[in-house]
Coordinates of C-alpha atoms and ligand atoms in Angstrom, one line a residue:
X1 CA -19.7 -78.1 54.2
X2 CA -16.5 -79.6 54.0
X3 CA -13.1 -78.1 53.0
X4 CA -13.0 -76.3 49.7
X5 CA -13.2 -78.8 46.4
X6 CA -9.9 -78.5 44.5
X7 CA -9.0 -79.4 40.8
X8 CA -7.7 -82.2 39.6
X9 CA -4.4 -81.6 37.7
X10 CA -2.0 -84.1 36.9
X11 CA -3.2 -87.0 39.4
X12 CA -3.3 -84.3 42.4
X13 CA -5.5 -82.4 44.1
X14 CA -4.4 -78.4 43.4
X15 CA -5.4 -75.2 44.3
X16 CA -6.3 -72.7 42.0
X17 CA -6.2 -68.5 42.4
X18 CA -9.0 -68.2 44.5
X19 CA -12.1 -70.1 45.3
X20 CA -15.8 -70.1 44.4
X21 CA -19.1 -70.3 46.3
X22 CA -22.1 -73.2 45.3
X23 CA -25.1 -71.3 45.9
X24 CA -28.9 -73.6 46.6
X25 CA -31.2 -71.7 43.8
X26 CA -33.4 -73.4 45.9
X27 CA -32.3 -71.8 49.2
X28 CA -29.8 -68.8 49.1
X29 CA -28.7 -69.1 51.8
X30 CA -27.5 -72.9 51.3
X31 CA -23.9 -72.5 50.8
X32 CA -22.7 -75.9 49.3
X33 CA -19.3 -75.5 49.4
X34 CA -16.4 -73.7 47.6
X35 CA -14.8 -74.7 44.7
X36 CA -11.2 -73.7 43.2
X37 CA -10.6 -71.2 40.3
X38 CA -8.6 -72.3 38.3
X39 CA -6.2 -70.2 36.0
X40 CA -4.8 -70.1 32.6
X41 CA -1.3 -71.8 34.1
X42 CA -3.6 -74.7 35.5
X43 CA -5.0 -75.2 32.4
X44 CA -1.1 -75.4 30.4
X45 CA -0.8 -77.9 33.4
X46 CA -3.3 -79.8 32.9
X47 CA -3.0 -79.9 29.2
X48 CA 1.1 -81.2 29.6
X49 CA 0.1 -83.5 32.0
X50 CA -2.9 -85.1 29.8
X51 CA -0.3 -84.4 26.4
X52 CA 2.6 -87.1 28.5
X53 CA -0.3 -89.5 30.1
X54 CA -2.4 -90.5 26.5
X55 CA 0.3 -92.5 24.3
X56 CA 0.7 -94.4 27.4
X57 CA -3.4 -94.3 28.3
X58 CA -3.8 -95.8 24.6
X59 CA -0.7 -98.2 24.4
X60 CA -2.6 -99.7 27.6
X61 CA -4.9 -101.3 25.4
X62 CA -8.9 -102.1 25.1
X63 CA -9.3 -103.9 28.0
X64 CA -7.8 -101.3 31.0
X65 CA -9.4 -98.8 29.5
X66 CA -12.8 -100.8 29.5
X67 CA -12.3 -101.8 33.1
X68 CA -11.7 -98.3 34.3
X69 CA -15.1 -97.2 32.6
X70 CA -17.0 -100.3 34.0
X71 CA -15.6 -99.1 37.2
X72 CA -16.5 -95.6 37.2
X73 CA -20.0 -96.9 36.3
X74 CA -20.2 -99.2 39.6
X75 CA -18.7 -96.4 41.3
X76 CA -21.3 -93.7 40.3
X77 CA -24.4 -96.4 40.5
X78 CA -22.8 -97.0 44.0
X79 CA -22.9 -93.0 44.9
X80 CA -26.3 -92.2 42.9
X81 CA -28.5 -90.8 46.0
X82 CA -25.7 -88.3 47.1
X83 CA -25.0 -87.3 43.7
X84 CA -28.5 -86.7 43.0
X85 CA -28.7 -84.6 45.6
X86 CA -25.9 -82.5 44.8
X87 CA -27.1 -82.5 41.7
X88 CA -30.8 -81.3 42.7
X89 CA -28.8 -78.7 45.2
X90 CA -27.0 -77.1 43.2
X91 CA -28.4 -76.7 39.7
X92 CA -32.2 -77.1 41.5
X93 CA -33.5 -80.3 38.9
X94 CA -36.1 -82.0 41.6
X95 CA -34.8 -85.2 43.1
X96 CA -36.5 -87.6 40.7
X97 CA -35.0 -85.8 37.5
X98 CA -31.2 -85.8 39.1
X99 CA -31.5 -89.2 40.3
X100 CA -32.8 -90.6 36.2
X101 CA -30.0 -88.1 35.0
X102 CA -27.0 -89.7 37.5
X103 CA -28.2 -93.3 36.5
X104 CA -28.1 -91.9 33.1
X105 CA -24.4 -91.2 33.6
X106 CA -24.1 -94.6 34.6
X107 CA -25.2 -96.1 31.7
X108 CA -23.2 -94.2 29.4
X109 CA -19.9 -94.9 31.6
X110 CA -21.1 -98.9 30.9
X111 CA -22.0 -98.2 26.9
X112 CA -18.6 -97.2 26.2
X113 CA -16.9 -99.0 28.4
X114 CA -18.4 -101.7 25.8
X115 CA -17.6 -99.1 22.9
X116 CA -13.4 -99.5 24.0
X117 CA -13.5 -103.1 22.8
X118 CA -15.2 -102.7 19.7
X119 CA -12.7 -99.8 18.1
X120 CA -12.7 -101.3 14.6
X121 CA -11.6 -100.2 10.8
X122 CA -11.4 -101.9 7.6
X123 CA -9.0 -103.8 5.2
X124 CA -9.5 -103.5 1.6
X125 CA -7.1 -105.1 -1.2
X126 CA -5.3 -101.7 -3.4
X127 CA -5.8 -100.6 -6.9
X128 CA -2.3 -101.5 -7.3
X129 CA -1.2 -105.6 -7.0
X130 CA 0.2 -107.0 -3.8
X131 CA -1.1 -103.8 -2.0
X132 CA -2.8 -104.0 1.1
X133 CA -4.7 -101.2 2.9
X134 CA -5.6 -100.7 6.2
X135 CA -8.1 -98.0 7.7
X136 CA -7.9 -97.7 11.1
X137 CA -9.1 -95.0 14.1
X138 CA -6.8 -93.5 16.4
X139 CA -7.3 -91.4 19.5
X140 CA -7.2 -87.8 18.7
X141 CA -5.1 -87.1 21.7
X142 CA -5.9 -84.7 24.4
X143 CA -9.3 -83.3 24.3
X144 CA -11.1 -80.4 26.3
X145 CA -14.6 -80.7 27.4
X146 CA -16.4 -77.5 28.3
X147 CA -19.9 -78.5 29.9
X148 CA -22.8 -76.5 30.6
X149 CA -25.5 -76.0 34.0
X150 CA -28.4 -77.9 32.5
X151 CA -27.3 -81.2 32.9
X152 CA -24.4 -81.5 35.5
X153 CA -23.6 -85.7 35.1
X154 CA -24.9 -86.7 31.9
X155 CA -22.7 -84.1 29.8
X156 CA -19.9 -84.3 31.4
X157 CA -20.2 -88.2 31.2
X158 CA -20.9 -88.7 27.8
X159 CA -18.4 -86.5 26.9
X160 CA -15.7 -87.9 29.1
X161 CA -17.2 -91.8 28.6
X162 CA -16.1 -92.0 24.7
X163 CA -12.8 -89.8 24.8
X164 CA -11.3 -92.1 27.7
X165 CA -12.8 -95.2 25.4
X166 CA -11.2 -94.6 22.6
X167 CA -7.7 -93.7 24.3
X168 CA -7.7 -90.2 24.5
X169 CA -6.5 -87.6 28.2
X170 CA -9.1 -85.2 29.1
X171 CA -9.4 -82.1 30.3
X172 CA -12.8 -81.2 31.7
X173 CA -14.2 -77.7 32.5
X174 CA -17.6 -78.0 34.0
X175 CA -19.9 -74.3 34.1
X176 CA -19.2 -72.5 37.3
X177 CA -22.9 -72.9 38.3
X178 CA -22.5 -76.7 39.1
X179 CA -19.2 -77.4 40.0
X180 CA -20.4 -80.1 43.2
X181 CA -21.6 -83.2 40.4
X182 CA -18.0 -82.6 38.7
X183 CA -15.9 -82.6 41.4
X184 CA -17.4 -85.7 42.5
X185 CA -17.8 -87.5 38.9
X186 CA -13.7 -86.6 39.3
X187 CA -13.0 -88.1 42.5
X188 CA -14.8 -91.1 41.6
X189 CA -12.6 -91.3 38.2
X190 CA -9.5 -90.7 39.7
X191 CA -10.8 -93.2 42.6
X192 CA -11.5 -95.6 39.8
X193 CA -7.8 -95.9 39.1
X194 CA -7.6 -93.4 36.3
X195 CA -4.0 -92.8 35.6
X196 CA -2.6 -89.5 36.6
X197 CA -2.8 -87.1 33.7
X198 CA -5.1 -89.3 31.9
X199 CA -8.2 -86.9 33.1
X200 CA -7.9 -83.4 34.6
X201 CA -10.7 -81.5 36.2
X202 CA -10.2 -77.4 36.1
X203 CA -13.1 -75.8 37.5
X204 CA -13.6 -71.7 37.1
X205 CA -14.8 -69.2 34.6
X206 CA -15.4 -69.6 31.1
X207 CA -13.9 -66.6 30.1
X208 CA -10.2 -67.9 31.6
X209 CA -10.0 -71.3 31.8
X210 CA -12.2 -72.1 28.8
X211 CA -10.5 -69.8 26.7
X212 CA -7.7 -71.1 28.0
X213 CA -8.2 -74.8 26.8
X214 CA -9.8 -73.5 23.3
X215 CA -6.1 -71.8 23.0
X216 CA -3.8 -74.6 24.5
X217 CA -1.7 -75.9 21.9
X218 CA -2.0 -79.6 23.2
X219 CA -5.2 -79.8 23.5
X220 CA -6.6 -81.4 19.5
X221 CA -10.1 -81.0 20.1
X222 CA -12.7 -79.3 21.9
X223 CA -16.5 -80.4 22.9
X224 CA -18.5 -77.7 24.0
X225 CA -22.2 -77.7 25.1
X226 CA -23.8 -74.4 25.7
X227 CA -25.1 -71.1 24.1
X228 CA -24.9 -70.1 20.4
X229 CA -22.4 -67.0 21.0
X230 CA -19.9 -68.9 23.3
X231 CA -19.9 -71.4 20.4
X232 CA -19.6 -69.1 17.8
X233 CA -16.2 -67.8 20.0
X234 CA -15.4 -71.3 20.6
X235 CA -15.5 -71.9 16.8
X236 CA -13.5 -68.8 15.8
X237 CA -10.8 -69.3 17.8
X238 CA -10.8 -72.8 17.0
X239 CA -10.4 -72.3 13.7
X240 CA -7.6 -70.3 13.6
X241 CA -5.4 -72.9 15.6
X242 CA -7.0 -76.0 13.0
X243 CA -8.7 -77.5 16.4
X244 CA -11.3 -79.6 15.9
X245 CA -14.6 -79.0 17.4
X246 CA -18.0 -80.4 18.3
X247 CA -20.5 -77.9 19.6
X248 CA -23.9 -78.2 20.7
X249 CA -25.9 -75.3 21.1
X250 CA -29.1 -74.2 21.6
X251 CA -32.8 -74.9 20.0
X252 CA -36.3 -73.6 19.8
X253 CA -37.5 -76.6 18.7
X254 CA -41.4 -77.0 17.8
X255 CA -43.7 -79.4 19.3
X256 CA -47.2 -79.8 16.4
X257 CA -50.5 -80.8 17.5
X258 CA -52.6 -81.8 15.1
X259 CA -56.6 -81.8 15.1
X260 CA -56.3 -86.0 14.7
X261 CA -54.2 -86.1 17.7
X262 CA -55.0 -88.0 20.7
X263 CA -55.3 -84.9 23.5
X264 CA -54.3 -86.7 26.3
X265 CA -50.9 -87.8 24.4
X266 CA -50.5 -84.6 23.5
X267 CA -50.7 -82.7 26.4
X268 CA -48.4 -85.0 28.2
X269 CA -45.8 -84.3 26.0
X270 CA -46.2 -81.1 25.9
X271 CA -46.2 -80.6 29.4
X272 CA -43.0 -82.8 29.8
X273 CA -41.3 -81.0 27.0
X274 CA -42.1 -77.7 27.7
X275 CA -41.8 -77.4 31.5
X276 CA -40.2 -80.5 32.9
X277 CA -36.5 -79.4 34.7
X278 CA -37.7 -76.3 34.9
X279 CA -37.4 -75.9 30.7
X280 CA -33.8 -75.4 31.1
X281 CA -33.3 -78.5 28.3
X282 CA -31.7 -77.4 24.9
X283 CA -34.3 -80.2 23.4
X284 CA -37.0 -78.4 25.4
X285 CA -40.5 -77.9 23.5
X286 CA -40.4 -74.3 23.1
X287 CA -43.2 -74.0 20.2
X288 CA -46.6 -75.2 20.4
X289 CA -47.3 -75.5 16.6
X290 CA -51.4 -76.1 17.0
X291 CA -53.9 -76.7 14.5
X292 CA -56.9 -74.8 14.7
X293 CA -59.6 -77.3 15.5
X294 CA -57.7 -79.1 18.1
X295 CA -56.4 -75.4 19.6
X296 CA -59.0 -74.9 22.0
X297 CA -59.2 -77.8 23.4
X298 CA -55.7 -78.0 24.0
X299 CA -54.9 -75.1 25.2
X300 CA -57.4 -75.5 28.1
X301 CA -56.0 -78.5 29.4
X302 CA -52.7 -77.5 29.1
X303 CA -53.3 -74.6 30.8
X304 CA -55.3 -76.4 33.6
X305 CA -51.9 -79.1 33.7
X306 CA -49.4 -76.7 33.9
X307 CA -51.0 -74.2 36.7
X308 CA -51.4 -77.3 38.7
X309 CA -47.6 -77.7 38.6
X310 CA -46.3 -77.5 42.2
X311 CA -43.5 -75.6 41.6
X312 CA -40.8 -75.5 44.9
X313 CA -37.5 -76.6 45.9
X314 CA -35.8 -79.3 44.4
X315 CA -34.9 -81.4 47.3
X316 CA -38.8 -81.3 48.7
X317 CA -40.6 -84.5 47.8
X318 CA -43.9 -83.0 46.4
X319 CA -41.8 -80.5 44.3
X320 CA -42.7 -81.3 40.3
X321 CA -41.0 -78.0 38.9
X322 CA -37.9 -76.8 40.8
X323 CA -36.3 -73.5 40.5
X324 CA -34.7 -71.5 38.0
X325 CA -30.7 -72.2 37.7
X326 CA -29.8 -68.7 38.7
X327 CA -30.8 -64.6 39.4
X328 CA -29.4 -63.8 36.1
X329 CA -31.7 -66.5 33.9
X330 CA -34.4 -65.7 35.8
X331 CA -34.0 -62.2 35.1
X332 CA -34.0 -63.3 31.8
X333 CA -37.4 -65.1 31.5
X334 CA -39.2 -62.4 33.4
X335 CA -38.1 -60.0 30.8
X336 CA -39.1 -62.7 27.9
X337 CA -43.0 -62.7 29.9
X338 CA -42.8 -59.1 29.3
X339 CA -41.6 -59.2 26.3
X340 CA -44.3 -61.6 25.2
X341 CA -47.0 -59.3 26.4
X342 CA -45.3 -56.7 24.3
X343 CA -45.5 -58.5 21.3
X344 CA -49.2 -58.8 21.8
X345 CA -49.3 -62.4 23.6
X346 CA -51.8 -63.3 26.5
X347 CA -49.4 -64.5 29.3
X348 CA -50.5 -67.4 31.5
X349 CA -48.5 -68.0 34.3
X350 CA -44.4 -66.8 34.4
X351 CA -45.0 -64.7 37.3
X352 CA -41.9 -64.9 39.8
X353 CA -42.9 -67.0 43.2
X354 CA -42.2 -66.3 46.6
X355 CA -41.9 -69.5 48.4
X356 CA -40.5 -69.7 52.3
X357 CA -37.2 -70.7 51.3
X358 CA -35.8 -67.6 49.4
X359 CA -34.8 -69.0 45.6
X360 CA -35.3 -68.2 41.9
X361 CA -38.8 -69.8 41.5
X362 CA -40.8 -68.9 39.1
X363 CA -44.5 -70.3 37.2
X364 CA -44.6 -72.3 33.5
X365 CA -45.6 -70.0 31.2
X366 CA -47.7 -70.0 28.1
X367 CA -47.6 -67.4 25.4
X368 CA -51.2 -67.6 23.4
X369 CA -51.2 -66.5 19.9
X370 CA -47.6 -65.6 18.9
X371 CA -46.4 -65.7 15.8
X372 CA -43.3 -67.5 14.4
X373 CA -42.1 -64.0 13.4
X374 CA -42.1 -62.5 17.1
X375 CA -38.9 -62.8 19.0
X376 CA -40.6 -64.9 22.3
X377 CA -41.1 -67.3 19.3
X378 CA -37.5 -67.2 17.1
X379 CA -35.0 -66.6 20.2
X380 CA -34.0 -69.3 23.1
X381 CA -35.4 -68.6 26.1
X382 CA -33.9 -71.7 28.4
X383 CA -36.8 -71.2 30.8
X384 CA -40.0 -72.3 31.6
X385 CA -42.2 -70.8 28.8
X386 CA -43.5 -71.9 25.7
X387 CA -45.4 -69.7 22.9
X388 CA -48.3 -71.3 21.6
X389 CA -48.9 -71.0 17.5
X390 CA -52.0 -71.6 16.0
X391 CA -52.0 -73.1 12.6
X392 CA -54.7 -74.0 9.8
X393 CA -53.0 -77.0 8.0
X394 CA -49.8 -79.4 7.6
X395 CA -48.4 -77.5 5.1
X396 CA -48.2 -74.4 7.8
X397 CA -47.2 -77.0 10.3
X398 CA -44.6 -77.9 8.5
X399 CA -43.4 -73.9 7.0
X400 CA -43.6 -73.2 10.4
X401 CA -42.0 -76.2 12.1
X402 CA -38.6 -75.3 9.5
X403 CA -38.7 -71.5 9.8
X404 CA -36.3 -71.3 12.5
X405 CA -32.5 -70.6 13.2
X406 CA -32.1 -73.6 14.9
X407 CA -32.6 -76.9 14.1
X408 CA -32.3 -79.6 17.6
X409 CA -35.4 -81.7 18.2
X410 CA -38.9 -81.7 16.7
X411 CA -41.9 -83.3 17.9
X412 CA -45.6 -84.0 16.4
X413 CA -48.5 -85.5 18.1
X414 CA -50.7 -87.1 15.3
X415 CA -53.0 -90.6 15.0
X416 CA -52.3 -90.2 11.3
X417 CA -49.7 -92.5 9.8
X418 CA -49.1 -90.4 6.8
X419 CA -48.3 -87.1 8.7
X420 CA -46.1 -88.7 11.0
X421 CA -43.9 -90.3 8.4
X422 CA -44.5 -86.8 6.2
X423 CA -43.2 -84.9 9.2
X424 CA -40.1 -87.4 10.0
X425 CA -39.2 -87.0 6.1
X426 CA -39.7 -83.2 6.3
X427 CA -38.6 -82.1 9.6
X428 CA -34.9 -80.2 9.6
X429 CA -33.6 -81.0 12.5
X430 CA -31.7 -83.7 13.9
X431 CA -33.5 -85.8 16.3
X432 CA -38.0 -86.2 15.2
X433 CA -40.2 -87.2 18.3
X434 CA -43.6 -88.6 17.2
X435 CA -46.5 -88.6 20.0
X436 CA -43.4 -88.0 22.5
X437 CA -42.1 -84.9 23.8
X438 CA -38.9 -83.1 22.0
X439 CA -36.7 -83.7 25.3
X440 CA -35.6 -87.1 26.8
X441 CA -33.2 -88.9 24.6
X442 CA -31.4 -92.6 24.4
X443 CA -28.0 -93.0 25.6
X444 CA -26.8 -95.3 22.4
X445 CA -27.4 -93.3 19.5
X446 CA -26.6 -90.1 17.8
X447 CA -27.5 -86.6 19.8
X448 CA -27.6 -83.6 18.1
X449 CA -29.1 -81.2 15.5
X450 CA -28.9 -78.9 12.4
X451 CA -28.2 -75.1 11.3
X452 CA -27.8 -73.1 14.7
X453 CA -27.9 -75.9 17.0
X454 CA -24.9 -78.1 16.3
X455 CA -21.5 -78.2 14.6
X456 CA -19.7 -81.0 14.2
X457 CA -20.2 -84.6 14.5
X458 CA -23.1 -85.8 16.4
X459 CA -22.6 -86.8 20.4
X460 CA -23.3 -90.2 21.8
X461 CA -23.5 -93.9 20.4
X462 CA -21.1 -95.2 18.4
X463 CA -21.5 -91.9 16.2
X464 CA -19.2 -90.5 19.0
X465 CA -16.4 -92.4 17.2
X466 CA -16.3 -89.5 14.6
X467 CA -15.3 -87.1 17.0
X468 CA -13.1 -88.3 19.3
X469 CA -11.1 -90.5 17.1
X470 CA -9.1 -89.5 13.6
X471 CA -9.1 -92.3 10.9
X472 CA -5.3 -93.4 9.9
X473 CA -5.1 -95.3 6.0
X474 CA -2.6 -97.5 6.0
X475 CA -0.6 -99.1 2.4
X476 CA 1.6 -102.4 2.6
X477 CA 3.6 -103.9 0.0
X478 CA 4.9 -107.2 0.8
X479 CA 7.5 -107.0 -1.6
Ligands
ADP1 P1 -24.9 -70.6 29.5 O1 -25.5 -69.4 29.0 O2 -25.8 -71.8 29.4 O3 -24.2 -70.6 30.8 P2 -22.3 -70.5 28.2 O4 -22.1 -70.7 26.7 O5 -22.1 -69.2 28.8 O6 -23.8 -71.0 28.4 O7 -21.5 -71.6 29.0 C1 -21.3 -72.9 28.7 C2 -19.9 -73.3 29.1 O8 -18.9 -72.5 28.3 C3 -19.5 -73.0 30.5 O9 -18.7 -74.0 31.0 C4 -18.8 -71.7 30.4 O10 -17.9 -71.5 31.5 C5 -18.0 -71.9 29.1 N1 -17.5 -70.6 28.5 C6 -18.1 -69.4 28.6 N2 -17.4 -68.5 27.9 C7 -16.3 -69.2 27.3 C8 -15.3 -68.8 26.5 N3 -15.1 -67.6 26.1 N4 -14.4 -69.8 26.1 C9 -14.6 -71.1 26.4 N5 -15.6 -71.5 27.3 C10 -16.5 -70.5 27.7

């Protein structure tokens, strides 16, 4: 362990009020390091120091500002294996997973690095003679990124990726459960030759330092990934100071299997969706939406697939399933197996696991015959569980599929053209899968959802344009 990780503020390396321990959910008693707390004054410090830094960040032009991100990309590619494995350490994604993810960050660092040059608008001749117009994007200024657990690199990158790329100052609160990926994403930005001021790292609690940046005055715009009633706060308060926001939130998103479907296809994706990372992905599969003649079927293999998941610690190479992020969500999902057996589901699996390393490890779980109406089926679990629905037809498929507060990712595994195409047209959500599982997105276009799950303009792409720029119209008269 080396001495304790500081924030970022301003260029420097700073203190905060106290400092914070990285805990192994893999092995308790792997103490990763400690990491600053930050306060509300860091956060006004940070937020003056990005406010002087971004005229001059944007007046630098397209080019620095793609050479910084090109560099941060080389940088990270260069430092992929140990950020991996701070990854796995600390939020307990098996190596495999955090390695894809860091390379991920990676790619989106190089995207937008490509994005910086190709900032464009329009020109368009006036209503009125001898008028030109001009419709251009700006930066929106300094904007505060508050990142979640799940996915400790990509977030935080493809947050941080487009506002640098289109001339904006950052401030960047990562969740206190994986602070170790941030810190070093940071060092390797400010390494890169980031410009003091120009991107801030202030690590602590969510209830100081986010709130914090949700109420600094210089700070334009927040984008926040995580749960629904943090963004519903997030919102509120944004609101009332006429920030503007981007939230993603959470999903419960259905995964159909229909009786043409090809089982093998299905299961796979099932499997992936639902249990891969531990099911801690807001695009997890959450619902198995089966149709009766296919059920049976199904449901045995899937059951004889996901009990022969080796679940262990993330770091050990035959690991496929690592632990559960934390005591506190795995409290959670033991109480949603409970729960599920309450609401008159037969449990497989979701018992906790006692492995020789002591850590929050715990088996997939399938809930057989729920119903859309039970709350194992209608609320996020962010675990390893999925409830499994049995349906007659694709009209219930697709009643079902749609009866939901949220509104992320849907997937369908079907050999029939017209029920794919039916279920792309029909689905209300914002990203369709077909014959793939719900999680596991691209890096160049849109990422996001509908009703509960999202607010705002979509993440990622060039869509990430609408969020982190504002559109100027300009009018010249020659005389
Ligand atoms: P999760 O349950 O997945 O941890 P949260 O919504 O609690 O989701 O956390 C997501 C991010 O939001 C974290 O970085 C957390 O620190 C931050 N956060 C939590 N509460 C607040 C708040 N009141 N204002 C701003 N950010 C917050």
């Amino acid at each position: 362990m080396s001495d304790p990780h500081l924030n970022l503020i301003n260029g420097a390396w700073v203190p905060g009020d106290h400092l914070s321990e990285n805990r192994n959910p893999s092995d308790l008693a792997d103490l990763i390091g400690l990491y600053a707390a930050g306060t509300a004054g860091d956060v006004t410090a940070a937020a003056e120091a990005a406010a002087a830094a971004q005229p001059g960040w944007f007046a630098a032009g397209p080019q620095a500002r793609t050479d910084l991100l090109d560099r941060i990309a080389t940088r990270i590619e260069a430092e992929a294996t140990d950020i991996a494995t701070m990854l796995a350490r600390e939020e307990g994604k098996i190596l495999p997973e955090a390695l894809a993810e860091t390379r991920r960050a990676a790619q989106i660092f190089r995207f937008f690095a490509g994005e910086a040059l190709r900032m464009s608008g329009e020109a368009l001749a006036s209503v009125r003679p001898g008028v030109d117009i001009e419709v251009t994007r700006e930066p929106v200024g300094v904007v505060g990124l508050i990142t979640p657990w799940n996915f400790p690199a990509a977030i935080p990158a493809w947050k941080i990726a487009p506002a640098l790329a289109y001339g904006n100052a950052v401030v960047l609160k990562p969740a206190e459960l994986v602070p170790g990926t941030a810190h070093m994403l940071a060092r390797i930005i400010h390494e890169a030759g980031c410009p003091a001021g120009v991107f801030n790292l202030v690590m602590g609690p969510g209830s100081v330092v986010g709130r914090a940046m949700v109420e600094a005055p210089q700070i334009g715009a927040i984008s926040f990934t995580g749960s629904v009633p943090t963004g519903r706060a997030i919102a509120r308060a944004a609101a009332e100071r006429m920030k503007k926001v981007q939230l993603e939130m959470g999903g419960k998103n259905p995964m159909v299997v229909l009786d043409d479907a090809d089982l093998p296809t299905a299961v796979a994706a099932c499997l992936n969706g639902a249990f891969f990372s531990t099911g801690q992905r807001c695009t997890a599969s959450s619902r198995l939406i089966v149709q009766a003649g296919i059920h049976d079927a199904f449901v045995a293999e899937l059951t004889r697939q996901m009990m022969a998941l080796r679940v262990g610690p993330a770091l050990a190479p035959d690991s496929q399933i690592g632990p559960v992020v934390s005591a506190q969500q795995l409290a959670g999902n033991l109480s949603y197996v409970d729960l599920a057996r309450a609401e008159g589901c037969e449990v497989i699996g979701g018992e906790r696991l006692n492995l020789p390393t002591e850590g929050h490890f715990q088996r997939p779980a399938l809930f057989l015959n729920a119903r859309n109406d039970m709350r194992v089926a209608r609320e996020e679990i962010f675990g390893p569980c999925a409830a499994v629905i049995r349906v007659a037809d694709f009209d219930e498929v697709l009643a079902v599929a749609n009866d939901s507060d949220f509104g992320l990712s849907a997937g369908i595994c079907t050999t029939s053209l017209r029920h794919a195409r039916e279920f792309r047209r029909q689905a209300r959500v914002g990203m369709v899968m077909v014959n793939l599982p719900t999680a596991g997105v691209d890096y160049h276009v849109p990422f996001g959802g509908t009703k509960g799950s999202s607010l705002g303009p979509r993440e990622q792409g060039r869509h990430a344009a609408e969020f982190y720029t504002t559109v100027k119209t300009s009018y010249s008269f020659a005389g």
